[in-house]
Short mmCIF file of C-alpha atoms in Angstrom, two decimals:
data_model
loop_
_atom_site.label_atom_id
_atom_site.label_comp_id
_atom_site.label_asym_id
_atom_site.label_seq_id
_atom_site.Cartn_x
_atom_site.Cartn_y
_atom_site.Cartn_z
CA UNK S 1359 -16.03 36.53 -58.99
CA UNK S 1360 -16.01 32.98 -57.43
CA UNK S 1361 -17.93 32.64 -54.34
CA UNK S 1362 -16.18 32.07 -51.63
CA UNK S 1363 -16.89 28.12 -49.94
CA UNK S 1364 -19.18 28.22 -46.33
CA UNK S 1365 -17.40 28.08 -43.50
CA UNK S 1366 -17.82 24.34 -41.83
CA UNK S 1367 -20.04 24.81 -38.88
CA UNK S 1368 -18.23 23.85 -36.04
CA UNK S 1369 -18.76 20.51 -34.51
CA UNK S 1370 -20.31 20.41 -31.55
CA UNK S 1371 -18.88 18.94 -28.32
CA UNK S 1372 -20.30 15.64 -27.94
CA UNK S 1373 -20.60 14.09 -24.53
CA UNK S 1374 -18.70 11.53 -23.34
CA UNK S 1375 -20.51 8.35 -22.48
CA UNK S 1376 -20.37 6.95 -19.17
CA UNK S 1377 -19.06 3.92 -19.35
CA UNK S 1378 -21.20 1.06 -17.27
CA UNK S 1379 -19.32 -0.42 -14.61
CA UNK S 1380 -18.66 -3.98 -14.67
CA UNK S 1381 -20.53 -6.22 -12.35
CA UNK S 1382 -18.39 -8.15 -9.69
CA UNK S 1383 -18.45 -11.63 -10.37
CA UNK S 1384 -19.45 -12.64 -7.31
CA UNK S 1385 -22.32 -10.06 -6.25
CA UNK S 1386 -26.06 -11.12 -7.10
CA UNK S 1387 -27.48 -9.59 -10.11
CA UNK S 1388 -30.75 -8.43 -7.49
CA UNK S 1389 -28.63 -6.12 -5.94
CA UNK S 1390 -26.93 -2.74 -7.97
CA UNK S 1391 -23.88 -0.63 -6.87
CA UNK S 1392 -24.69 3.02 -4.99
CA UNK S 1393 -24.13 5.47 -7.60
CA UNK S 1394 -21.88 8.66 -6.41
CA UNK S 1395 -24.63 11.10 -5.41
CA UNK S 1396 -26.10 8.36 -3.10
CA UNK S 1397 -22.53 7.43 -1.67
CA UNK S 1398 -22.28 11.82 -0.45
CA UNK S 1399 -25.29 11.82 0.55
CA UNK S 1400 -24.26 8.78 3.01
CA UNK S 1401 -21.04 10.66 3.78
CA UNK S 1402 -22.49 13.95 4.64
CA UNK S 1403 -25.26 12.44 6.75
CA UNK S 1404 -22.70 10.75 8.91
CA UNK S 1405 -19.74 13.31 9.37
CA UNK S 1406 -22.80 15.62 10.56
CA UNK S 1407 -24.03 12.77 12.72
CA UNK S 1408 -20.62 11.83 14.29
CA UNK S 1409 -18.72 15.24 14.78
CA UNK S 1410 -21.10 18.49 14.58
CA UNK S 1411 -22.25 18.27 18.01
CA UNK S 1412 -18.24 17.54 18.81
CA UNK S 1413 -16.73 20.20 17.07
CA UNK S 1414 -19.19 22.50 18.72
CA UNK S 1415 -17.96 21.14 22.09
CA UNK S 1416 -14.35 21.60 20.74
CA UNK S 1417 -15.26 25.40 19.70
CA UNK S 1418 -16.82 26.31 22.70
CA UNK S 1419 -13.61 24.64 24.24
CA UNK S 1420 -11.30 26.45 22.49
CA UNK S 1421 -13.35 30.22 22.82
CA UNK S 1422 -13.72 30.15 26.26
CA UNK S 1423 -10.20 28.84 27.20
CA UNK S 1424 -11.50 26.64 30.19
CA UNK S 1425 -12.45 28.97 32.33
CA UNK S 1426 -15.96 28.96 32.18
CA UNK S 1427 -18.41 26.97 30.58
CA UNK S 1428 -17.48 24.21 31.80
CA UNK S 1429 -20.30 22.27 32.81
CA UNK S 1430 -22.28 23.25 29.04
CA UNK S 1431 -18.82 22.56 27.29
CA UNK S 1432 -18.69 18.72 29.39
CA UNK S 1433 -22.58 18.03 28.55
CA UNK S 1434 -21.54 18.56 24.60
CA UNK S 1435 -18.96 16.20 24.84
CA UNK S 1436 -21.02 13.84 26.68
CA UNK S 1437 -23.92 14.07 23.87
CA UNK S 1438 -21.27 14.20 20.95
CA UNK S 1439 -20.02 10.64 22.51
CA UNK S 1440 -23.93 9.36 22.89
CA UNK S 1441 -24.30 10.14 19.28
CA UNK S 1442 -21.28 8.75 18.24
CA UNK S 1443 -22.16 5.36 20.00
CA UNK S 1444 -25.44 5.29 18.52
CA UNK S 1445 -24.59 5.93 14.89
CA UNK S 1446 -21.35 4.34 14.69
CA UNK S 1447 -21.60 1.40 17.18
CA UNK S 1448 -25.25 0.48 18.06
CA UNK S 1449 -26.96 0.75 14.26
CA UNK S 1450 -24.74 -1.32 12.63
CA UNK S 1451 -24.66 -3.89 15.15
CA UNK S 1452 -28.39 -3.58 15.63
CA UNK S 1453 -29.17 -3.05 11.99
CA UNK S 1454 -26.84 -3.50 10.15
CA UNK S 1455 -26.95 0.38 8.88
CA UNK S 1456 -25.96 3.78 10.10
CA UNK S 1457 -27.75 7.22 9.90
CA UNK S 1458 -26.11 7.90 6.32
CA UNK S 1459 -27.13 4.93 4.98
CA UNK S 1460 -30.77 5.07 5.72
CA UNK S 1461 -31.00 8.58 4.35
CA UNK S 1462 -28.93 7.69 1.29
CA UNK S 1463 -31.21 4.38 0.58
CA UNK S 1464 -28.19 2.06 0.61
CA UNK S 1465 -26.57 -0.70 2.64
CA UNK S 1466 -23.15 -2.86 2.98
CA UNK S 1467 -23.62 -6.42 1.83
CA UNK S 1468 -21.45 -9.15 0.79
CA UNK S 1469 -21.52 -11.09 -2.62
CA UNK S 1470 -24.01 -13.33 -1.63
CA UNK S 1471 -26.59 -10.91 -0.48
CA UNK S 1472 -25.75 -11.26 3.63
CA UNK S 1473 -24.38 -8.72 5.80
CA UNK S 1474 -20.77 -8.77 6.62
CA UNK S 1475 -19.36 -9.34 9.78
CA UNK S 1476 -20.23 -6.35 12.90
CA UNK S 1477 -16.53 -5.84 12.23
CA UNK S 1478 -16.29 -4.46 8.90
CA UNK S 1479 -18.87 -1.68 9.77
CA UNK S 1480 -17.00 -0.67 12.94
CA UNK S 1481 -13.78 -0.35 10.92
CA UNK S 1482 -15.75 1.43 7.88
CA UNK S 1483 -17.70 3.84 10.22
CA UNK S 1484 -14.87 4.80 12.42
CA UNK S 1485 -11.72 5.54 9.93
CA UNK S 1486 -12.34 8.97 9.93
CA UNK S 1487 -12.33 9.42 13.72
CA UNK S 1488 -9.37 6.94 14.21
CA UNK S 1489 -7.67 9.80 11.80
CA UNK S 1490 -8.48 12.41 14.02
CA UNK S 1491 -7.38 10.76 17.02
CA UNK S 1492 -4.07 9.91 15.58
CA UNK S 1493 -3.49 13.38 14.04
CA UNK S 1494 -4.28 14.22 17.84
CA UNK S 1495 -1.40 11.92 18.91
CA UNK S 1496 0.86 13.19 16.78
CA UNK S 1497 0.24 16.83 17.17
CA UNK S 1498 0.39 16.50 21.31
CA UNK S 1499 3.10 13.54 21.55
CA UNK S 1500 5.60 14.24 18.19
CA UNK S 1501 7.39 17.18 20.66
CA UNK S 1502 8.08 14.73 23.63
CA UNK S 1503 9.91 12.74 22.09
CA UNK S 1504 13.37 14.18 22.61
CA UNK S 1505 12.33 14.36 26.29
CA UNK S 1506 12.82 10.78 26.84
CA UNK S 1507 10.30 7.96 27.87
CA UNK S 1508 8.64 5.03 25.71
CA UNK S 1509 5.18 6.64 26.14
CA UNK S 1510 5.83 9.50 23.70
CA UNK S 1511 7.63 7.38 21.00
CA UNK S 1512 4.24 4.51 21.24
CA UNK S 1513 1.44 7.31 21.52
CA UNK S 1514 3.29 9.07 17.94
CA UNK S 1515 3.48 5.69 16.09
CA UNK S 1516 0.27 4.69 17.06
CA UNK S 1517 -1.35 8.14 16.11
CA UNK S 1518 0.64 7.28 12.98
CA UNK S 1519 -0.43 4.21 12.05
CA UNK S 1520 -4.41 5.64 12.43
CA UNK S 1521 -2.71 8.09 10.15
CA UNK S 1522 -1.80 6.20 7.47
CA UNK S 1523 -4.52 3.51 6.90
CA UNK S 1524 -6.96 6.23 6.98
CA UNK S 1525 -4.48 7.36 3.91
CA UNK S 1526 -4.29 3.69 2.47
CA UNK S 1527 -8.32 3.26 2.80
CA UNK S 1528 -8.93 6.56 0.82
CA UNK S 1529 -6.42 5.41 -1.54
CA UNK S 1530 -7.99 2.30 -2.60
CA UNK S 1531 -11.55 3.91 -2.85
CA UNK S 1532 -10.03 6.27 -5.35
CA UNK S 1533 -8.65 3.92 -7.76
CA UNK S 1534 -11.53 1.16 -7.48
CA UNK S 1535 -13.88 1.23 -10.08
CA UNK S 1536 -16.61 0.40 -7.32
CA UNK S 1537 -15.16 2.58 -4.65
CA UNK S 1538 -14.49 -0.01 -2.21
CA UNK S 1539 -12.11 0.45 0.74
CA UNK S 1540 -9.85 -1.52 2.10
CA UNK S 1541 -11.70 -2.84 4.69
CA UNK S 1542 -14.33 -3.49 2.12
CA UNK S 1543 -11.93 -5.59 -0.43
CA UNK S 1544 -10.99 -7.09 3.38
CA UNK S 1545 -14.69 -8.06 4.06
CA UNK S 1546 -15.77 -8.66 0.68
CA UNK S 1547 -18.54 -5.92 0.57
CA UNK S 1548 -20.01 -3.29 -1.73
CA UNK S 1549 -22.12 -0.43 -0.94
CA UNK S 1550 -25.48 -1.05 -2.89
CA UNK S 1551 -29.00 0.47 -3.10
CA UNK S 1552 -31.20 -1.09 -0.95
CA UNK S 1553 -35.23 -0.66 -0.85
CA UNK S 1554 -36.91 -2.07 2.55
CA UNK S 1555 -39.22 -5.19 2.01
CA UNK S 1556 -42.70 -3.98 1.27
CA UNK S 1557 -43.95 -5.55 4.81
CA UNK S 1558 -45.14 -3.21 6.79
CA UNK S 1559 -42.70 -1.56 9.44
CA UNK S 1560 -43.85 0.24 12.82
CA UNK S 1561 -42.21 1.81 15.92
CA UNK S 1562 -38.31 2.52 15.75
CA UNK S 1563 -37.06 0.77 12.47
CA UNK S 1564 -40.12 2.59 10.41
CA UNK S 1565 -38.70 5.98 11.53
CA UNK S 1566 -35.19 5.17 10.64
CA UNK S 1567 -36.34 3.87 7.39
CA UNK S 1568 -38.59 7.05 6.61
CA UNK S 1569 -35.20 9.05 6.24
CA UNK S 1570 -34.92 7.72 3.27
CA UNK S 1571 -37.25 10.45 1.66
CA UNK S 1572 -34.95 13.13 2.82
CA UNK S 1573 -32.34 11.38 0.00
CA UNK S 1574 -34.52 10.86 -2.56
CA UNK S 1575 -35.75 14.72 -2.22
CA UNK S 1576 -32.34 15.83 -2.40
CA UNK S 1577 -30.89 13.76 -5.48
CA UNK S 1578 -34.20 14.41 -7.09
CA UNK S 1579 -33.34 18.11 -6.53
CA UNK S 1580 -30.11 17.73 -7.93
CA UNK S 1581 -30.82 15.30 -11.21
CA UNK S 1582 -33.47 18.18 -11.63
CA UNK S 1583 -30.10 20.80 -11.84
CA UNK S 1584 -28.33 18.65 -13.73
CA UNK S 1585 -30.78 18.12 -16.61
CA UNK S 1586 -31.55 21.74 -16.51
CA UNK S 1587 -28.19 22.45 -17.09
CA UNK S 1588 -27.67 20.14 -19.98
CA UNK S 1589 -30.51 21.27 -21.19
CA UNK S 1590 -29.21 25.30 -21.36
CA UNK S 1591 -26.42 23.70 -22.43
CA UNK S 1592 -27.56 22.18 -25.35
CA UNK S 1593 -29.43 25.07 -26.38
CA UNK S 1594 -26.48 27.09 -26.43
CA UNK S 1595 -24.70 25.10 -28.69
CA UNK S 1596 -27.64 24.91 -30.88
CA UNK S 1597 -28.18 28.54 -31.01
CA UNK S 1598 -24.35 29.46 -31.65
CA UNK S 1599 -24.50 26.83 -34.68
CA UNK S 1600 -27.44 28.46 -36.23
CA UNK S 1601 -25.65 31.82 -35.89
CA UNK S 1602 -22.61 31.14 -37.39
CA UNK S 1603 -24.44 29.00 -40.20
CA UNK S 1604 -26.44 31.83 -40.77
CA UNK S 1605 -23.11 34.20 -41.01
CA UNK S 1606 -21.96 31.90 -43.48
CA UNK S 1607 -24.95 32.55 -45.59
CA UNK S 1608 -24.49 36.12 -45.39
CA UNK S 1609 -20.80 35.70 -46.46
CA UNK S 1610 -21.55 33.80 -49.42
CA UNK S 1611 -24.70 36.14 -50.53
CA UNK S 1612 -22.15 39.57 -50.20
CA UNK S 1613 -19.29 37.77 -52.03
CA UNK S 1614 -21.66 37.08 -54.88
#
């Protein structure tokens, strides 16, 4: 009787490369792009920063109806506004960085290695809460109009318009290859890595700048998860091959 052929292994799922992004042409060859995990790390940092201690006001708000609290609910709004100004308002103007950024190890420049104008990080810091005011606007307003008035019909399309670029913004992030904004194709920035000079740092800018090992801890802790993973998965793969290779085997040895 003929033996039966072995059955082909089956091939195993290759990864798919990751393709290198292309350099801009006008950004200095020094300086190198934030990769993703560096870019949430910078965005987690800073919606924590900017709205916990605000949406705990808003909760405690919202629970006790107004009718007591008061005084604790008005000193949470009062510190949610202090740490708004600071990390939205006084960093980058000061140094040219917010909270997220320190942690995440990264920085806004422009092609030629300076920092863009104070402008582009108060538009770039505060999308999110321009969203949330005009949402706001539009939620409380949208209903008046019928009433009559101009106020209603200017507080809605303004709420709108916060609406929408916040909508536009998140749109061109998404489909650019470097994830820049539109106030970043506006300014002419990128979001790169940045390592502080080896000179010697003391008092406030040395704490800020210590953050920084928070980050690294964290993506180290997730590369580690990653590779671990690839690793299992890997060996799965292998191990299933050698199974059904030695199956095959087994067929052809019966059959004969």
């Amino acid at each position: 009787k003929p033996a039966k052929p072995a059955k082909p292994a089956k091939a195993k799922n290759e990864k798919k490369q990751k393709v290198k992004k292309a350099r801009p042409a006008g950004l200095s060859s020094e300086f190198e792009i934030a990769p993703k995990l560096s870019r949430v790390i910078c965005w987690w940092v800073n919606f924590i920063a900017n709205f916990s201690v605000l949406i705990g006001a808003l909760f405690m708000s919202a629970f006790t109806g107004g009718s007591s609290g008061g005084l604790e609910t008005t000193i949470l709004f009062i510190v949610a506004i202090l740490v708004w100004l600071f990390n939205a308002i006084f960093l980058p103007f000061y140094t040219g960085r917010n909270l997220g950024q320190y942690t995440s190890s990264t920085r806004y420049i422009r092609g030629d290695g300076t920092k863009p104008m104070f402008l582009h990080s108060l538009f770039v810091n505060n999308i999110g809460l321009l969203s949330l005011i005009g949402f706001v606007m539009v939620f409380t307003q949208a209903g008046s109009i019928s009433d009559g008035g101009t106020a209603p019909i200017v507080m809605t399309s303004i709420g709108s318009v916060f609406m929408v670029l916040w909508i536009i913004n998140w749109q061109f992030t998404r489909n650019s290859d470097l994830n820049q904004g539109l106030f970043d194709l506006m300014f002419g920035s990128y979001l790169v890595r940045y390592s502080p000079e080896e000179k010697a740092t003391s008092g406030f800018r040395a704490r800020l700048e210590s953050m920084s090992q928070f980050g690294e801890k964290y993506a180290k802790r997730v590369e580690e998860r990653a590779k671990a993973k690839e690793e299992k998965v890997a060996s799965e793969s292998s191990e299933e091959a050698e199974t059904e290779e030695d199956a095959a085997e087994e067929q052809d040895n019966a059959d004969n």
